[in-house]
mmCIF file of C-alpha atoms in Angstrom:
data_model
loop_
_atom_site.group_PDB
_atom_site.id
_atom_site.type_symbol
_atom_site.label_atom_id
_atom_site.label_comp_id
_atom_site.label_asym_id
_atom_site.label_seq_id
_atom_site.Cartn_x
_atom_site.Cartn_y
_atom_site.Cartn_z
ATOM 1 C CA MET A 1 14.271 -10.660 1.372
ATOM 2 C CA GLN A 2 10.511 -10.097 2.347
ATOM 3 C CA TRP A 3 9.641 -9.740 -1.440
ATOM 4 C CA ALA A 4 11.590 -12.911 -2.358
ATOM 5 C CA LEU A 5 10.016 -15.029 0.524
ATOM 6 C CA GLY A 6 6.558 -13.705 -0.202
ATOM 7 C CA ALA A 7 6.848 -14.685 -3.972
ATOM 8 C CA ALA A 8 8.222 -18.149 -3.105
ATOM 9 C CA PHE A 9 5.534 -18.957 -0.510
ATOM 10 C CA SER A 10 2.795 -17.380 -2.736
ATOM 11 C CA LEU A 11 3.956 -19.367 -5.771
ATOM 12 C CA ALA A 12 3.992 -22.722 -3.839
ATOM 13 C CA PHE A 13 0.620 -22.156 -2.461
ATOM 14 C CA GLY A 14 -0.667 -21.083 -5.913
ATOM 15 C CA LEU A 15 0.694 -24.142 -7.634
ATOM 16 C CA ALA A 16 -0.783 -26.363 -4.846
ATOM 17 C CA ALA A 17 -4.177 -24.656 -5.336
ATOM 18 C CA LEU A 18 -3.909 -25.124 -9.268
ATOM 19 C CA ALA A 19 -3.236 -28.676 -8.855
ATOM 20 C CA LEU A 20 -6.132 -29.166 -6.664
ATOM 21 C CA LYS A 21 -8.295 -27.245 -9.251
ATOM 22 C CA ALA A 22 -9.281 -24.620 -6.721
ATOM 23 C CA VAL A 23 -8.194 -21.862 -9.194
ATOM 24 C CA ASP A 24 -7.460 -21.429 -12.802
ATOM 25 C CA LYS A 25 -4.179 -20.198 -14.038
ATOM 26 C CA ARG A 26 -5.109 -16.550 -14.054
ATOM 27 C CA GLY A 27 -6.600 -16.813 -10.664
ATOM 28 C CA MET A 28 -3.288 -18.462 -9.539
ATOM 29 C CA ALA A 29 -1.274 -15.648 -11.016
ATOM 30 C CA ALA A 30 -3.470 -12.972 -9.320
ATOM 31 C CA GLY A 31 -3.282 -14.857 -6.026
ATOM 32 C CA VAL A 32 0.499 -14.915 -6.145
ATOM 33 C CA CYS A 33 0.608 -11.131 -6.506
ATOM 34 C CA VAL A 34 -1.708 -10.646 -3.581
ATOM 35 C CA GLY A 35 0.159 -13.049 -1.487
ATOM 36 C CA THR A 36 3.547 -11.461 -2.436
ATOM 37 C CA ALA A 37 2.232 -8.142 -1.494
ATOM 38 C CA ALA A 38 0.681 -9.298 1.839
ATOM 39 C CA TYR A 39 4.045 -10.979 2.793
ATOM 40 C CA ALA A 40 6.080 -7.990 1.784
ATOM 41 C CA GLY A 41 4.100 -5.661 3.994
ATOM 42 C CA PHE A 42 3.161 -7.707 6.862
ATOM 43 C CA GLY A 43 5.573 -10.702 6.852
ATOM 44 C CA PHE A 44 4.525 -14.289 7.401
ATOM 45 C CA SER A 45 1.718 -13.303 9.769
ATOM 46 C CA GLY A 46 -0.017 -11.327 6.931
ATOM 47 C CA PHE A 47 0.496 -14.124 4.527
ATOM 48 C CA ALA A 48 -0.860 -16.649 7.016
ATOM 49 C CA LEU A 49 -3.940 -14.500 7.600
ATOM 50 C CA LEU A 50 -4.455 -14.473 3.714
ATOM 51 C CA ILE A 51 -4.209 -18.303 3.628
ATOM 52 C CA LEU A 52 -6.867 -18.627 6.469
ATOM 53 C CA PHE A 53 -9.212 -16.445 4.403
ATOM 54 C CA VAL A 54 -8.701 -18.710 1.479
ATOM 55 C CA ALA A 55 -9.241 -21.831 3.575
ATOM 56 C CA LEU A 56 -12.314 -20.591 5.141
ATOM 57 C CA GLY A 57 -13.788 -19.557 1.662
ATOM 58 C CA SER A 58 -12.984 -23.000 0.219
ATOM 59 C CA LEU A 59 -14.729 -25.125 2.717
ATOM 60 C CA ARG A 60 -17.653 -26.971 1.356
ATOM 61 C CA TRP A 61 -20.475 -26.018 3.721
ATOM 62 C CA LYS A 62 -23.152 -27.840 1.732
ATOM 63 C CA ARG A 63 -22.712 -31.396 0.661
ATOM 64 C CA GLY A 64 -22.784 -32.167 -3.037
ATOM 65 C CA LYS A 65 -22.153 -28.631 -4.002
ATOM 66 C CA LYS A 66 -19.791 -28.273 -7.004
ATOM 67 C CA ARG A 67 -16.616 -26.426 -6.249
ATOM 68 C CA VAL A 68 -15.942 -23.488 -8.705
ATOM 69 C CA ARG A 69 -12.397 -22.619 -9.827
ATOM 70 C CA ARG A 70 -11.524 -19.213 -8.540
ATOM 71 C CA SER A 71 -10.581 -16.759 -11.250
ATOM 72 C CA ALA A 72 -8.281 -13.668 -11.351
ATOM 73 C CA ARG A 73 -11.342 -11.494 -10.989
ATOM 74 C CA HIS A 74 -12.393 -13.219 -7.754
ATOM 75 C CA ALA A 75 -8.859 -13.081 -6.285
ATOM 76 C CA LEU A 76 -8.568 -9.385 -7.059
ATOM 77 C CA ALA A 77 -12.066 -8.426 -5.720
ATOM 78 C CA ASN A 78 -11.423 -10.051 -2.439
ATOM 79 C CA GLY A 79 -7.674 -9.361 -2.092
ATOM 80 C CA ALA A 80 -6.964 -6.072 -3.887
ATOM 81 C CA VAL A 81 -7.500 -4.002 -0.954
ATOM 82 C CA GLY A 82 -5.294 -6.162 1.167
ATOM 83 C CA ALA A 83 -2.699 -6.083 -1.366
ATOM 84 C CA LEU A 84 -2.633 -2.457 -1.708
ATOM 85 C CA LEU A 85 -2.334 -2.090 2.040
ATOM 86 C CA GLY A 86 0.591 -4.601 1.954
ATOM 87 C CA LEU A 87 2.380 -2.404 -0.608
ATOM 88 C CA THR A 88 1.798 0.562 1.494
ATOM 89 C CA ALA A 89 3.233 -1.112 4.518
ATOM 90 C CA ALA A 90 6.304 -2.428 2.614
ATOM 91 C CA ALA A 91 7.158 1.248 1.720
ATOM 92 C CA LEU A 92 7.160 2.275 5.247
ATOM 93 C CA PRO A 93 9.805 1.785 7.754
ATOM 94 C CA THR A 94 7.282 0.677 10.394
ATOM 95 C CA PRO A 95 3.723 0.177 9.440
ATOM 96 C CA PRO A 96 1.320 1.961 11.913
ATOM 97 C CA SER A 97 -1.169 -0.191 13.836
ATOM 98 C CA ALA A 98 -4.131 1.241 11.961
ATOM 99 C CA LEU A 99 -2.564 0.031 8.677
ATOM 100 C CA THR A 100 -2.138 -3.400 10.074
ATOM 101 C CA ALA A 101 -5.780 -3.420 11.444
ATOM 102 C CA ALA A 102 -7.052 -2.347 7.987
ATOM 103 C CA PHE A 103 -5.284 -5.267 6.437
ATOM 104 C CA ALA A 104 -6.752 -7.649 8.918
ATOM 105 C CA GLY A 105 -10.187 -6.032 8.668
ATOM 106 C CA SER A 106 -10.280 -6.294 4.809
ATOM 107 C CA PHE A 107 -9.796 -10.145 4.929
ATOM 108 C CA ALA A 108 -12.169 -10.295 7.799
ATOM 109 C CA ALA A 109 -14.850 -8.682 5.820
ATOM 110 C CA ALA A 110 -14.121 -10.891 2.830
ATOM 111 C CA ALA A 111 -14.273 -13.992 5.047
ATOM 112 C CA ALA A 112 -17.447 -12.905 6.714
ATOM 113 C CA ASP A 113 -19.107 -12.173 3.381
ATOM 114 C CA THR A 114 -18.040 -15.756 1.907
ATOM 115 C CA VAL A 115 -18.983 -17.696 4.950
ATOM 116 C CA SER A 116 -22.277 -15.904 5.598
ATOM 117 C CA GLY A 117 -23.487 -16.583 2.130
ATOM 118 C CA GLU A 118 -22.373 -20.313 2.099
ATOM 119 C CA VAL A 119 -23.753 -21.108 5.509
ATOM 120 C CA GLY A 120 -26.892 -19.018 4.827
ATOM 121 C CA GLN A 121 -27.701 -20.881 1.693
ATOM 122 C CA ALA A 122 -27.034 -24.208 3.300
ATOM 123 C CA TRP A 123 -28.816 -23.814 6.637
ATOM 124 C CA GLY A 124 -30.284 -20.497 6.924
ATOM 125 C CA GLY A 125 -33.678 -21.145 5.583
ATOM 126 C CA CYS A 126 -35.558 -18.496 3.560
ATOM 127 C CA PRO A 127 -33.513 -15.359 3.274
ATOM 128 C CA VAL A 128 -34.929 -11.806 3.230
ATOM 129 C CA LEU A 129 -33.739 -8.863 1.447
ATOM 130 C CA ILE A 130 -31.727 -6.589 3.708
ATOM 131 C CA SER A 131 -33.166 -3.314 2.470
ATOM 132 C CA THR A 132 -36.804 -4.406 2.755
ATOM 133 C CA PHE A 133 -36.799 -7.582 4.859
ATOM 134 C CA ARG A 134 -39.076 -9.136 2.270
ATOM 135 C CA PRO A 135 -38.432 -12.979 1.475
ATOM 136 C CA VAL A 136 -36.326 -13.608 -1.614
ATOM 137 C CA ALA A 137 -34.975 -16.778 -3.248
ATOM 138 C CA LYS A 138 -31.746 -18.309 -2.068
ATOM 139 C CA GLY A 139 -28.734 -16.836 -3.778
ATOM 140 C CA GLU A 140 -30.552 -13.468 -4.534
ATOM 141 C CA ASN A 141 -28.250 -10.473 -4.187
ATOM 142 C CA GLY A 142 -28.839 -8.679 -0.933
ATOM 143 C CA GLY A 143 -30.519 -11.827 0.730
ATOM 144 C CA VAL A 144 -29.539 -12.448 4.182
ATOM 145 C CA THR A 145 -30.369 -14.818 7.071
ATOM 146 C CA TRP A 146 -29.710 -14.630 10.796
ATOM 147 C CA VAL A 147 -27.752 -17.997 10.520
ATOM 148 C CA GLY A 148 -25.633 -16.603 7.871
ATOM 149 C CA PHE A 149 -24.875 -13.357 9.587
ATOM 150 C CA ILE A 150 -23.829 -15.053 12.780
ATOM 151 C CA ALA A 151 -21.737 -17.510 10.759
ATOM 152 C CA GLY A 152 -20.075 -14.466 9.008
ATOM 153 C CA ALA A 153 -19.418 -12.728 12.261
ATOM 154 C CA ALA A 154 -17.796 -15.879 13.629
ATOM 155 C CA ALA A 155 -15.545 -16.098 10.589
ATOM 156 C CA ALA A 156 -14.547 -12.434 11.217
ATOM 157 C CA GLY A 157 -13.785 -13.253 14.958
ATOM 158 C CA VAL A 158 -11.640 -16.121 13.811
ATOM 159 C CA MET A 159 -9.700 -13.767 11.532
ATOM 160 C CA GLY A 160 -9.354 -11.280 14.474
ATOM 161 C CA LEU A 161 -8.290 -13.997 16.928
ATOM 162 C CA THR A 162 -5.781 -15.436 14.417
ATOM 163 C CA ALA A 163 -4.312 -11.938 13.669
ATOM 164 C CA ALA A 164 -3.740 -11.357 17.276
ATOM 165 C CA ALA A 165 -2.355 -14.866 17.975
ATOM 166 C CA LEU A 166 0.051 -14.282 15.106
ATOM 167 C CA GLY A 167 1.443 -11.229 16.817
ATOM 168 C CA MET A 168 -0.050 -8.563 14.508
ATOM 169 C CA ASN A 169 -0.535 -5.278 16.131
ATOM 170 C CA VAL A 170 -4.275 -5.303 15.999
ATOM 171 C CA SER A 171 -7.252 -5.145 18.114
ATOM 172 C CA PHE A 172 -9.667 -8.236 17.912
ATOM 173 C CA GLU A 173 -12.628 -5.947 18.530
ATOM 174 C CA ALA A 174 -11.585 -3.581 15.648
ATOM 175 C CA VAL A 175 -11.173 -6.606 13.221
ATOM 176 C CA LEU A 176 -14.359 -8.179 14.166
ATOM 177 C CA ALA A 177 -16.369 -4.874 13.781
ATOM 178 C CA GLY A 178 -14.759 -4.193 10.467
ATOM 179 C CA GLY A 179 -15.564 -7.712 9.189
ATOM 180 C CA ALA A 180 -19.264 -7.442 10.283
ATOM 181 C CA ALA A 181 -19.478 -3.933 8.821
ATOM 182 C CA GLY A 182 -17.981 -5.089 5.459
ATOM 183 C CA ASN A 183 -20.425 -7.956 5.259
ATOM 184 C CA ILE A 184 -23.444 -5.603 5.937
ATOM 185 C CA ALA A 185 -22.170 -3.164 3.428
ATOM 186 C CA ASP A 186 -21.930 -6.032 0.979
ATOM 187 C CA SER A 187 -25.533 -7.102 1.390
ATOM 188 C CA LEU A 188 -26.775 -3.531 1.159
ATOM 189 C CA LEU A 189 -24.940 -2.912 -2.152
ATOM 190 C CA GLY A 190 -26.227 -6.367 -3.406
ATOM 191 C CA ALA A 191 -29.749 -5.286 -2.385
ATOM 192 C CA THR A 192 -29.649 -1.964 -4.145
ATOM 193 C CA LEU A 193 -27.022 -1.219 -6.738
ATOM 194 C CA GLU A 194 -26.105 -4.670 -7.806
ATOM 195 C CA ARG A 195 -29.809 -5.715 -8.132
ATOM 196 C CA ARG A 196 -30.317 -2.707 -10.395
ATOM 197 C CA GLY A 197 -27.383 -3.885 -12.618
ATOM 198 C CA LEU A 198 -25.435 -0.581 -11.791
ATOM 199 C CA ILE A 199 -22.301 -2.597 -10.412
ATOM 200 C CA GLY A 200 -21.156 -6.095 -10.602
ATOM 201 C CA ASN A 201 -20.277 -8.703 -7.938
ATOM 202 C CA SER A 202 -16.604 -7.880 -8.096
ATOM 203 C CA ALA A 203 -17.233 -4.172 -7.328
ATOM 204 C CA VAL A 204 -19.400 -5.280 -4.397
ATOM 205 C CA ASN A 205 -16.765 -7.727 -3.031
ATOM 206 C CA PHE A 206 -14.024 -4.997 -3.365
ATOM 207 C CA ALA A 207 -16.353 -2.487 -1.492
ATOM 208 C CA CYS A 208 -16.967 -5.126 1.192
ATOM 209 C CA ALA A 209 -13.162 -5.424 1.747
ATOM 210 C CA GLY A 210 -12.756 -1.597 1.623
ATOM 211 C CA VAL A 211 -15.361 -1.007 4.161
ATOM 212 C CA GLY A 212 -13.815 -3.704 6.524
ATOM 213 C CA ALA A 213 -10.491 -2.118 6.194
ATOM 214 C CA ALA A 214 -11.768 1.353 6.840
ATOM 215 C CA VAL A 215 -13.848 0.476 9.949
ATOM 216 C CA SER A 216 -11.100 -1.579 11.491
ATOM 217 C CA ALA A 217 -8.456 1.277 10.888
ATOM 218 C CA LEU A 218 -10.783 3.902 12.286
ATOM 219 C CA LEU A 219 -11.632 1.748 15.399
ATOM 220 C CA SER A 220 -8.042 1.074 15.953
ATOM 221 C CA MET A 221 -7.118 4.767 15.856
ATOM 222 C CA SER A 222 -9.906 5.572 18.311
ATOM 223 C CA MET A 223 -8.756 2.895 20.680
ATOM 224 C CA LEU A 224 -5.221 4.082 20.724
ATOM 225 C CA GLY A 225 -6.451 7.733 21.155
#
């Protein structure tokens, strides 16, 4: 039943996003897969958290900025970690709290990264490279601003509060910390490996979600211990 409901909700949401030109066809297909896995593992609460991430990432923080259709690569880079955790949870009789925290932390990190970049470029002023603190042009890999970082932390906090409000067995502090850690990891990778052409943006986003998941899970286990 969980799989069927997840597929139905995900397909409906995907078709709506396609009609609004927020995604292309492959992006919709990838999003349906991620959404189905999220619902199968964590029920409607997990699916709702995924939708919140999509909503935060779709906001137009800068007037006049052209909206880009999301592709399958974008959907998987940000959602593959959460999808894998959803599949793992679906295979277990009762998912442990650390697994639920990891799921929430992965999307908190993805949301923090997306929002920090958008808000930082719109209102953050001149960014600095996180590895050297030297000024760089807006949009440069690894460029950060305090405004963007605070906005990203706020987005992670919203994800944590929402997860708790939805009844997910997570700690707000663990999700917030995971989101912030993932965002920092994203910037560090962007300032080093990505700037050198050793990895692409999709790999950086995947790592961002992975770090968020790992930090949230570890903190969740330490709090329980």
